Short mmCIF file of C-alpha atoms in Angstrom, two decimals:
data_model
loop_
_atom_site.label_atom_id
_atom_site.label_comp_id
_atom_site.label_asym_id
_atom_site.label_seq_id
_atom_site.Cartn_x
_atom_site.Cartn_y
_atom_site.Cartn_z
CA MET A 391 -7.49 16.19 4.99
CA SER A 392 -9.30 19.65 5.42
CA ASP A 393 -7.79 20.11 9.51
CA SER A 394 -7.23 23.69 9.70
CA VAL A 395 -3.34 24.81 10.13
CA SER A 396 -2.02 27.61 12.11
CA ASP A 397 -0.51 30.25 9.69
CA CYS A 398 2.82 29.32 8.80
CA THR A 399 3.93 33.06 9.01
CA GLU A 400 2.79 33.79 12.81
CA ARG A 401 5.88 33.96 15.03
CA ARG A 402 7.31 30.53 15.69
CA ARG A 403 6.99 29.48 19.58
CA SER A 404 9.86 27.50 21.76
CA ALA A 405 11.01 24.44 20.26
CA VAL A 406 9.51 21.28 21.87
CA THR A 407 11.85 18.29 22.95
CA GLU A 408 11.01 14.55 22.14
CA ALA A 409 9.78 14.06 25.89
CA GLU A 410 7.29 16.98 25.71
CA VAL A 411 5.89 15.81 22.25
CA GLU A 412 5.17 12.84 23.86
CA ALA A 413 3.38 14.25 27.15
CA LEU A 414 1.64 16.85 24.65
CA VAL A 415 0.28 14.14 22.63
CA ARG A 416 -0.86 11.98 25.45
CA GLY A 417 -2.66 14.82 27.11
CA ILE A 418 -4.25 15.88 23.49
CA CYS A 419 -5.63 13.02 21.93
CA PHE A 420 -7.22 10.96 24.14
CA LYS A 421 -9.63 13.24 26.64
CA THR A 422 -11.60 11.28 29.14
CA GLY A 423 -15.21 11.17 30.17
CA PRO A 424 -18.74 10.26 29.83
CA PRO A 425 -19.30 10.05 26.06
CA ARG A 426 -21.91 12.65 25.56
CA LEU A 427 -20.86 14.09 22.30
CA LEU A 428 -21.22 13.03 18.55
CA GLY A 429 -20.00 14.28 15.50
CA VAL A 430 -19.58 13.49 11.69
CA GLU A 431 -17.85 14.79 8.74
CA VAL A 432 -19.40 14.03 5.47
CA GLU A 433 -17.48 14.49 1.96
CA TRP A 434 -19.14 14.53 -1.57
CA LEU A 435 -18.06 14.43 -5.00
CA VAL A 436 -19.42 17.33 -7.03
CA HIS A 437 -20.82 16.64 -10.38
CA GLU A 438 -22.55 18.37 -13.32
CA LEU A 439 -26.46 18.14 -12.96
CA ARG A 440 -26.49 17.28 -16.77
CA GLY A 441 -24.13 14.54 -16.82
CA PRO A 442 -22.92 13.17 -13.11
CA ARG A 443 -20.14 11.15 -15.12
CA LEU A 444 -18.76 14.63 -15.97
CA PRO A 445 -15.72 16.75 -14.28
CA VAL A 446 -16.54 20.12 -13.40
CA SER A 447 -14.02 22.54 -14.36
CA PRO A 448 -12.00 24.37 -11.91
CA GLU A 449 -13.69 27.76 -12.81
CA ARG A 450 -17.18 26.57 -12.37
CA LEU A 451 -16.15 24.96 -9.13
CA GLU A 452 -14.52 28.43 -7.87
CA ALA A 453 -17.95 30.34 -8.80
CA ALA A 454 -20.01 27.85 -7.12
CA TYR A 455 -17.51 27.58 -3.54
CA ALA A 456 -17.78 31.66 -3.84
CA ALA A 457 -21.57 31.19 -3.47
CA LEU A 458 -21.54 28.87 -0.85
CA ARG A 459 -19.32 31.09 1.40
CA PRO A 460 -21.90 33.44 2.74
CA LEU A 461 -24.08 30.73 3.95
CA SER A 462 -24.74 30.76 7.64
CA LEU A 463 -24.12 26.91 8.45
CA ARG A 464 -23.62 25.40 11.85
CA SER A 465 -21.09 22.95 10.24
CA ALA A 466 -17.59 23.96 9.12
CA LEU A 467 -17.43 23.73 5.27
CA THR A 468 -14.48 23.10 3.38
CA VAL A 469 -12.76 22.07 0.38
CA GLU A 470 -10.76 18.89 -0.38
CA PRO A 471 -7.44 19.11 -2.80
CA GLY A 472 -9.39 17.61 -5.64
CA GLY A 473 -12.50 19.86 -5.23
CA GLN A 474 -14.72 17.63 -3.10
CA LEU A 475 -16.74 19.19 -0.58
CA GLU A 476 -16.79 18.38 3.17
CA LEU A 477 -19.26 19.54 5.96
CA SER A 478 -17.76 18.89 9.60
CA SER A 479 -20.46 19.17 12.22
CA ALA A 480 -20.26 20.87 15.12
CA PRO A 481 -19.82 18.61 18.34
CA ALA A 482 -23.35 17.53 19.22
CA THR A 483 -25.04 16.38 22.60
CA SER A 484 -27.41 14.03 20.86
CA LEU A 485 -27.69 11.88 17.50
CA MET A 486 -31.03 13.50 16.39
CA GLU A 487 -28.96 17.21 17.20
CA CYS A 488 -26.08 15.89 14.70
CA VAL A 489 -28.86 14.48 12.07
CA GLY A 490 -30.79 17.98 12.30
CA SER A 491 -28.00 20.42 11.99
CA VAL A 492 -26.10 18.53 9.32
CA SER A 493 -29.40 17.92 7.42
CA ALA A 494 -30.43 21.58 7.24
CA ASP A 495 -26.90 22.68 6.14
CA LEU A 496 -26.85 19.94 3.56
CA ASP A 497 -29.94 21.22 2.26
CA ALA A 498 -28.90 24.73 2.07
CA VAL A 499 -25.90 23.82 0.28
CA ARG A 500 -27.60 21.56 -2.44
CA ALA A 501 -29.80 24.47 -3.07
CA THR A 502 -26.99 26.85 -4.02
CA LEU A 503 -25.36 24.29 -5.97
CA ARG A 504 -28.42 23.66 -8.15
CA GLU A 505 -28.76 27.01 -8.93
CA ALA A 506 -25.21 26.36 -10.91
CA ASP A 507 -26.33 22.99 -12.41
CA LEU A 508 -24.38 21.36 -9.84
CA GLY A 509 -24.53 18.14 -7.44
CA LEU A 510 -23.33 16.24 -4.86
CA SER A 511 -22.39 12.40 -5.19
CA GLY A 512 -21.89 10.02 -2.61
CA PHE A 513 -19.05 7.60 -3.66
CA GLY A 514 -15.96 6.44 -1.54
CA GLN A 515 -13.77 6.89 -4.89
CA ASP A 516 -14.79 8.89 -8.07
CA PRO A 517 -15.86 5.84 -10.47
CA TRP A 518 -15.12 7.76 -13.44
CA ASN A 519 -12.48 10.61 -13.48
CA PRO A 520 -8.78 10.53 -12.77
CA PRO A 521 -7.25 12.45 -10.18
CA SER A 522 -6.91 16.17 -10.58
CA ARG A 523 -6.17 18.68 -8.14
CA TYR A 524 -8.27 21.77 -7.64
CA LEU A 525 -6.50 23.35 -4.65
CA HIS A 526 -2.93 24.69 -5.50
CA ASP A 527 -1.14 25.89 -2.26
CA PRO A 528 2.23 24.93 -0.45
CA ARG A 529 0.44 22.55 1.55
CA TYR A 530 -1.06 20.48 -0.89
CA ASP A 531 2.03 20.95 -3.45
CA ALA A 532 4.30 19.46 -0.86
CA MET A 533 1.80 16.68 0.14
CA GLU A 534 1.46 15.49 -3.91
CA ARG A 535 5.53 15.46 -4.03
CA TYR A 536 5.68 13.27 -0.51
CA LEU A 537 3.10 11.06 -1.92
CA ASP A 538 4.46 10.77 -5.30
CA ARG A 539 7.44 8.96 -3.95
CA ALA A 540 5.38 5.78 -3.22
CA GLY A 541 3.33 5.76 -6.28
CA PRO A 542 -0.28 7.17 -7.69
CA GLU A 543 -2.51 5.97 -4.80
CA GLY A 544 -1.81 9.33 -2.56
CA ARG A 545 -3.15 11.35 -5.27
CA ALA A 546 -6.01 9.14 -5.75
CA MET A 547 -6.78 9.54 -2.40
CA MET A 548 -6.28 13.68 -2.15
CA CYS A 549 -8.33 14.02 -5.22
CA THR A 550 -11.06 11.43 -5.91
CA SER A 551 -11.68 9.82 -2.34
CA ALA A 552 -14.71 10.59 -0.12
CA SER A 553 -15.96 9.19 2.98
CA VAL A 554 -18.12 9.35 5.84
CA GLN A 555 -16.21 10.07 9.46
CA VAL A 556 -18.17 9.58 12.75
CA CYS A 557 -16.60 10.86 15.43
CA VAL A 558 -17.17 9.80 18.91
CA ASP A 559 -15.89 10.61 22.75
CA ALA A 560 -12.74 8.45 23.85
CA GLY A 561 -14.58 7.45 26.63
CA TYR A 562 -14.24 6.89 30.60
CA GLU A 563 -10.73 6.80 32.18
CA GLU A 564 -12.26 3.53 33.60
CA PRO A 565 -12.38 0.28 32.19
CA GLY A 566 -15.64 -1.18 31.19
CA PRO A 567 -17.82 -0.90 28.11
CA LEU A 568 -17.65 2.79 27.74
CA GLY A 569 -13.94 2.90 28.85
CA HIS A 570 -11.57 4.64 26.41
CA GLY A 571 -9.18 1.25 26.18
CA ARG A 572 -12.30 -0.69 25.07
CA ARG A 573 -13.62 1.94 22.87
CA TRP A 574 -9.84 2.45 21.34
CA TRP A 575 -9.94 -1.50 20.62
CA LEU A 576 -13.25 -1.85 19.38
CA ALA A 577 -12.91 1.01 16.72
CA HIS A 578 -10.31 -1.27 15.22
CA GLN A 579 -12.10 -4.30 14.98
CA LEU A 580 -15.71 -3.45 14.51
CA GLY A 581 -13.92 -0.67 11.95
CA ALA A 582 -13.64 -3.69 9.68
CA VAL A 583 -17.39 -4.56 10.12
CA LEU A 584 -18.12 -0.91 9.18
CA LEU A 585 -16.07 -1.01 6.09
CA ALA A 586 -17.46 -4.21 5.15
CA ALA A 587 -20.99 -3.19 5.26
CA PHE A 588 -20.53 0.66 3.97
CA ALA A 589 -18.60 -0.07 1.35
CA HIS A 590 -19.13 1.81 -1.82
CA SER A 591 -16.06 2.29 -4.37
CA PRO A 592 -15.99 -0.51 -6.46
CA MET A 593 -14.84 1.16 -9.63
CA ALA A 594 -11.97 3.68 -10.62
CA HIS A 595 -11.30 5.21 -14.17
CA GLY A 596 -14.73 3.35 -15.17
CA ARG A 597 -13.59 -0.04 -14.50
CA HIS A 598 -14.06 -2.59 -11.85
CA THR A 599 -11.26 -3.02 -9.33
CA GLY A 600 -11.90 -6.48 -7.95
CA TRP A 601 -12.49 -4.26 -4.87
CA ARG A 602 -15.71 -3.33 -2.65
CA SER A 603 -13.79 -0.42 -0.96
CA THR A 604 -11.34 0.95 -3.78
CA ARG A 605 -10.77 3.74 -1.49
CA GLN A 606 -9.78 1.43 1.36
CA SER A 607 -7.46 -0.56 -0.59
CA LEU A 608 -5.71 2.54 -1.88
CA TRP A 609 -5.12 3.95 2.00
CA ALA A 610 -3.37 0.09 2.71
CA SER A 611 -1.23 0.88 -0.27
CA MET A 612 0.38 4.07 1.05
CA ASP A 613 3.15 5.07 3.66
CA PRO A 614 2.38 2.74 6.58
CA GLY A 615 3.98 4.96 8.95
CA ARG A 616 1.50 7.29 8.34
CA THR A 617 -1.58 5.12 7.53
CA ASP A 618 -1.59 2.02 10.13
CA ALA A 619 -2.71 1.55 13.48
CA PRO A 620 -0.42 1.66 16.44
CA PRO A 621 -0.51 -1.86 18.23
CA LEU A 622 -3.15 -2.50 20.02
CA ASP A 623 -2.06 -4.59 22.88
CA GLY A 624 -0.75 -1.69 25.17
CA ASP A 625 -1.81 1.75 26.74
CA PRO A 626 -3.46 3.48 23.93
CA ARG A 627 -1.79 7.15 25.06
CA ALA A 628 1.78 5.40 25.05
CA ALA A 629 1.32 3.48 21.91
CA TRP A 630 -0.08 6.63 19.83
CA ALA A 631 2.66 8.88 21.10
CA ARG A 632 5.21 6.48 19.74
CA ARG A 633 3.46 6.70 16.57
CA VAL A 634 3.09 10.42 16.30
CA LEU A 635 7.14 10.23 17.37
CA ASP A 636 8.13 7.86 14.70
CA ALA A 637 5.83 8.73 11.63
CA PRO A 638 7.77 10.61 8.92
CA VAL A 639 7.40 14.25 8.48
CA MET A 640 6.00 14.61 5.31
CA CYS A 641 6.91 18.29 4.94
CA VAL A 642 8.23 21.71 6.81
CA ARG A 643 6.23 24.37 7.13
CA GLY A 644 7.44 27.53 5.47
CA SER A 645 6.85 31.29 5.02
CA GLU A 646 7.29 30.57 1.17
CA ALA A 647 6.79 28.29 -1.39
CA PRO A 648 7.78 25.69 -2.01
CA TRP A 649 7.71 23.80 1.42
CA GLU A 650 10.78 21.54 2.09
CA VAL A 651 9.69 17.76 1.64
CA PRO A 652 12.46 15.83 3.43
CA GLU A 653 13.45 12.22 2.99
CA ASN A 654 13.94 10.02 5.92
CA LEU A 655 13.05 12.18 8.80
CA SER A 656 10.68 11.14 11.41
CA PHE A 657 9.34 13.73 14.03
CA ARG A 658 11.46 12.06 16.45
CA ASP A 659 14.55 12.68 14.72
CA TRP A 660 13.32 16.39 13.85
CA THR A 661 12.99 16.99 17.96
CA ARG A 662 16.83 15.84 18.08
CA SER A 663 18.07 18.08 15.32
CA ALA A 664 19.81 21.35 15.24
CA ALA A 665 16.64 22.96 14.27
CA PRO A 666 13.55 21.33 16.15
CA PRO A 667 10.06 21.73 15.78
CA ASP A 668 7.68 24.00 18.01
CA ARG A 669 4.00 23.08 18.96
CA ALA A 670 2.64 24.62 15.69
CA ASP A 671 4.55 21.89 13.78
CA LEU A 672 3.43 18.94 15.98
CA ALA A 673 0.01 20.16 15.51
CA TYR A 674 0.34 19.92 11.56
CA HIS A 675 2.13 16.48 11.66
CA MET A 676 -0.89 14.89 13.53
CA THR A 677 -2.97 16.13 10.64
CA THR A 678 -1.03 14.29 8.32
CA LEU A 679 -1.52 11.08 10.00
CA PHE A 680 -4.33 9.34 8.36
CA PRO A 681 -4.91 6.01 10.30
CA PRO A 682 -8.19 4.59 10.13
CA VAL A 683 -8.95 5.46 13.65
CA ARG A 684 -7.41 8.76 14.59
CA PRO A 685 -7.26 10.35 18.27
CA ARG A 686 -8.07 13.95 18.47
CA GLY A 687 -9.15 14.46 21.95
CA HIS A 688 -12.30 11.86 20.52
CA LEU A 689 -12.01 9.27 18.24
CA GLU A 690 -12.65 9.89 14.40
CA LEU A 691 -13.46 6.93 12.67
CA ARG A 692 -12.14 7.22 8.95
CA MET A 693 -13.04 3.56 7.23
CA ILE A 694 -16.46 4.46 6.02
CA ASP A 695 -16.71 5.16 2.36
CA ALA A 696 -19.10 8.23 1.08
CA GLN A 697 -22.50 6.74 1.01
CA PRO A 698 -25.40 7.10 -1.97
CA GLY A 699 -28.52 9.11 -1.41
CA GLU A 700 -28.92 12.33 -0.28
CA ASP A 701 -29.36 10.88 3.47
CA GLY A 702 -27.16 7.67 3.09
CA TRP A 703 -24.59 9.29 5.49
CA ILE A 704 -27.08 8.94 8.41
CA VAL A 705 -27.06 5.04 8.69
CA PRO A 706 -23.51 4.84 9.06
CA LEU A 707 -23.48 7.60 11.95
CA ALA A 708 -26.77 6.25 13.80
CA VAL A 709 -25.12 2.57 13.49
CA THR A 710 -21.88 3.92 14.73
CA ALA A 711 -23.09 6.25 17.36
CA ALA A 712 -25.77 3.11 19.17
CA LEU A 713 -22.52 0.67 19.25
CA PHE A 714 -20.17 3.13 20.90
CA ASP A 715 -22.52 5.28 23.35
CA ASP A 716 -25.04 2.77 24.32
CA PRO A 717 -23.71 0.59 26.90
CA GLU A 718 -25.82 -2.41 26.25
CA ALA A 719 -25.16 -2.30 22.21
CA ALA A 720 -21.46 -1.63 22.88
CA GLU A 721 -21.32 -4.72 25.07
CA VAL A 722 -22.94 -6.77 22.51
CA ALA A 723 -20.48 -5.24 19.69
CA TYR A 724 -17.63 -6.35 21.71
CA ARG A 725 -18.46 -9.72 22.26
CA THR A 726 -19.63 -9.89 18.58
CA VAL A 727 -16.29 -8.56 16.95
CA LYS A 728 -13.80 -10.41 19.68
CA PRO A 729 -13.48 -13.51 17.62
CA LEU A 730 -12.19 -10.82 14.95
CA ALA A 731 -9.16 -10.17 16.68
CA GLU A 732 -7.63 -13.60 16.05
CA ARG A 733 -8.25 -13.17 12.34
CA ALA A 734 -6.37 -9.51 11.84
CA GLY A 735 -3.55 -10.98 13.19
CA PRO A 736 -0.55 -8.89 14.76
CA ALA A 737 -0.58 -6.84 11.59
CA PRO A 738 -2.17 -3.41 12.20
CA ALA A 739 -5.13 -2.06 10.61
CA PRO A 740 -5.66 -1.53 7.72
CA ARG A 741 -2.95 -3.75 6.77
CA ASN A 742 -3.90 -6.77 8.35
CA PRO A 743 -6.05 -10.25 6.38
CA LEU A 744 -9.39 -8.82 8.36
CA TRP A 745 -9.04 -5.43 6.86
CA HIS A 746 -8.17 -6.53 3.70
CA ASP A 747 -10.93 -9.20 3.19
CA ALA A 748 -13.34 -6.29 4.57
CA ALA A 749 -12.44 -3.96 1.90
CA ARG A 750 -12.18 -6.64 -0.98
CA TYR A 751 -15.41 -8.81 -0.23
CA GLY A 752 -17.68 -6.46 1.89
CA LEU A 753 -20.39 -8.74 3.42
CA SER A 754 -19.93 -11.29 1.04
CA ASP A 755 -17.61 -13.05 3.60
CA PRO A 756 -19.74 -15.04 5.58
CA GLU A 757 -18.14 -14.24 8.78
CA LEU A 758 -18.20 -10.30 8.37
CA ARG A 759 -21.59 -10.66 7.17
CA GLU A 760 -22.72 -12.65 10.68
CA VAL A 761 -21.15 -9.94 12.83
CA ALA A 762 -22.63 -7.25 11.14
CA ALA A 763 -26.25 -8.64 11.57
CA VAL A 764 -25.71 -8.94 15.10
CA CYS A 765 -24.18 -5.60 15.74
CA PHE A 766 -26.34 -4.21 13.21
CA ALA A 767 -29.77 -5.80 15.34
CA ALA A 768 -27.80 -4.44 18.39
CA ALA A 769 -27.67 -1.26 16.93
CA TYR A 770 -31.49 -1.07 16.07
CA GLU A 771 -32.58 -1.82 19.75
CA ALA A 772 -30.47 0.71 21.05
CA LEU A 773 -31.53 3.76 18.90
CA PRO A 774 -34.71 4.38 20.15
CA ARG A 775 -32.84 4.74 23.97
CA LEU A 776 -30.63 7.53 22.03
CA GLY A 777 -33.38 9.28 20.78
CA ALA A 778 -33.44 8.46 17.14
CA THR A 779 -36.76 9.37 15.48
CA ILE A 780 -38.79 6.64 13.21
CA GLU A 781 -37.13 8.03 10.18
CA VAL A 782 -33.76 6.96 11.15
CA LEU A 783 -35.09 3.52 12.45
CA ASP A 784 -36.64 3.06 9.44
CA ALA A 785 -33.42 4.14 7.25
CA VAL A 786 -31.29 1.39 9.27
CA ALA A 787 -33.93 -1.14 9.10
CA SER A 788 -34.04 -0.46 5.54
CA PHE A 789 -30.42 -0.64 4.91
CA THR A 790 -30.13 -3.76 7.06
CA GLU A 791 -32.65 -5.62 4.84
CA ARG A 792 -31.49 -4.52 1.49
CA TYR A 793 -27.37 -5.13 2.36
CA VAL A 794 -26.69 -6.79 5.74
CA ALA A 795 -28.97 -9.57 5.59
CA ARG A 796 -28.42 -10.48 2.02
CA GLY A 797 -24.25 -10.29 2.64
CA ARG A 798 -24.37 -7.33 0.37
CA CYS A 799 -23.18 -3.77 0.30
CA PRO A 800 -23.92 -0.44 -1.69
CA ALA A 801 -20.69 -1.14 -3.78
CA ASP A 802 -22.56 -4.19 -5.18
CA ASP A 803 -25.28 -1.99 -6.20
CA LEU A 804 -22.95 0.30 -8.22
CA ALA A 805 -21.05 -2.48 -9.78
CA GLY A 806 -24.28 -4.29 -10.80
CA ALA A 807 -25.57 -0.98 -12.54
CA ALA A 808 -22.18 -0.11 -14.30
CA ALA A 809 -21.90 -3.69 -15.67
CA SER A 810 -25.83 -3.70 -16.92
CA HIS A 811 -24.96 -0.46 -18.37
CA HIS A 812 -22.06 -1.55 -20.14
CA ASP A 813 -23.42 -4.92 -21.31
CA ARG A 814 -26.71 -3.14 -23.11
CA GLY A 815 -24.10 -0.74 -24.25
CA SER A 816 -21.93 -3.28 -26.09
CA GLY A 817 -24.80 -6.10 -26.57
CA ARG A 818 -22.54 -8.61 -24.45
CA ARG A 819 -24.27 -10.73 -21.68
CA PRO A 820 -23.02 -10.44 -18.12
CA ALA A 821 -20.25 -12.55 -17.03
CA GLY A 822 -21.92 -13.76 -13.82
CA ARG A 823 -19.80 -12.89 -11.54
CA PRO A 824 -21.35 -12.75 -7.62
CA HIS A 825 -22.68 -9.54 -6.88
CA GLY A 826 -21.34 -7.97 -10.20
CA LEU A 827 -17.86 -7.61 -9.44
CA SER A 828 -15.50 -8.13 -12.54
CA ASP A 829 -11.90 -9.85 -12.17
CA GLY A 830 -10.32 -6.40 -12.40
CA LYS A 831 -6.59 -5.72 -11.54
CA ASP A 832 -5.98 -4.79 -8.44
CA ILE A 833 -4.93 -1.25 -8.32
CA SER A 834 -3.71 -1.38 -5.09
CA THR A 835 -0.72 -3.25 -6.61
#
């Protein structure tokens, strides 16, 4: 959500027609060629070092972010609406270049935050605090008004969620393991496996929700025209162009606040109106679409929860890079996840049965556990071919042994620890629920 947007006060360009929008989207969003670049966006919740559950006041956040601005970083540093911090890597030519540059940037950021007695937490959804907006500007005011029409999930997404977003090249124009059509399809089937393996948001407002990934349950409960994947049974470019045109317009940017928040206006309708949009409006509109896989010239995989530990983000980055960019591993992943398509059915991700079960059950789902085991083994074998260091290999092996091999995910540790803490405080015995999850109310309903 921290995508940069052109200044709305700039001289308006000429309006775009419906046909021009389709042509622009087709040309912009799938740029094909040999997979050679990799990127990652890591989001973090900011917490008080003296008490990680305590919310940080806006005044303390502002002072801390002012101290971060002079840092010389290779990554782009941005702030999300609820005060979450995001580092977006520069495109890297190798896995280890990406790991090294982001790690160095995170070290610098953490050192500066420590001077303010603040730290970073990797949770997919804030386990304890309700949504509270830190950024107040016309863009986020309009976004909040739009999302509030459908329910509370939008505010939670804006203000209390965090993720690890892995960016891979679209792939070759031609078919094959690294072809863009195969990679687009693979991202939506393998995406459910990555969601299940790295789920890390079983709580909200201090209680269990019944989901391993509460964050994903929120996305699946929001506006389907904005968060659903397009159909996968045709040309990816044509399908995505249709989705962009048919998606509802969140807001119309203006030089003064508040921005207009229209009702029941698709971008296609807007191009046919008496006051049609221009290219800058199209560019902004595409940043307000939040499917699990977003094409932006490259493929942005958005389904992975933020991970525990200072370096937890490296494992999903490494596994995803191996399964997409190593031809042997990509072929194994494709064959292994192919049966999952039948389970997904015709409904789009993240609203189909496969994605629902991945978010709710994680790797306690037997089929997802079996598929994850094969994919993680293929990734581990491929990583040396991508130049991974022994430290990265050890991290992937440790994660595989601790979680994948046991049908667990990081959410199970958090839920279990929270349950133990509660039971010690109350004197009650644990309920004996598998992996520490309670029968909490489904907050996505």
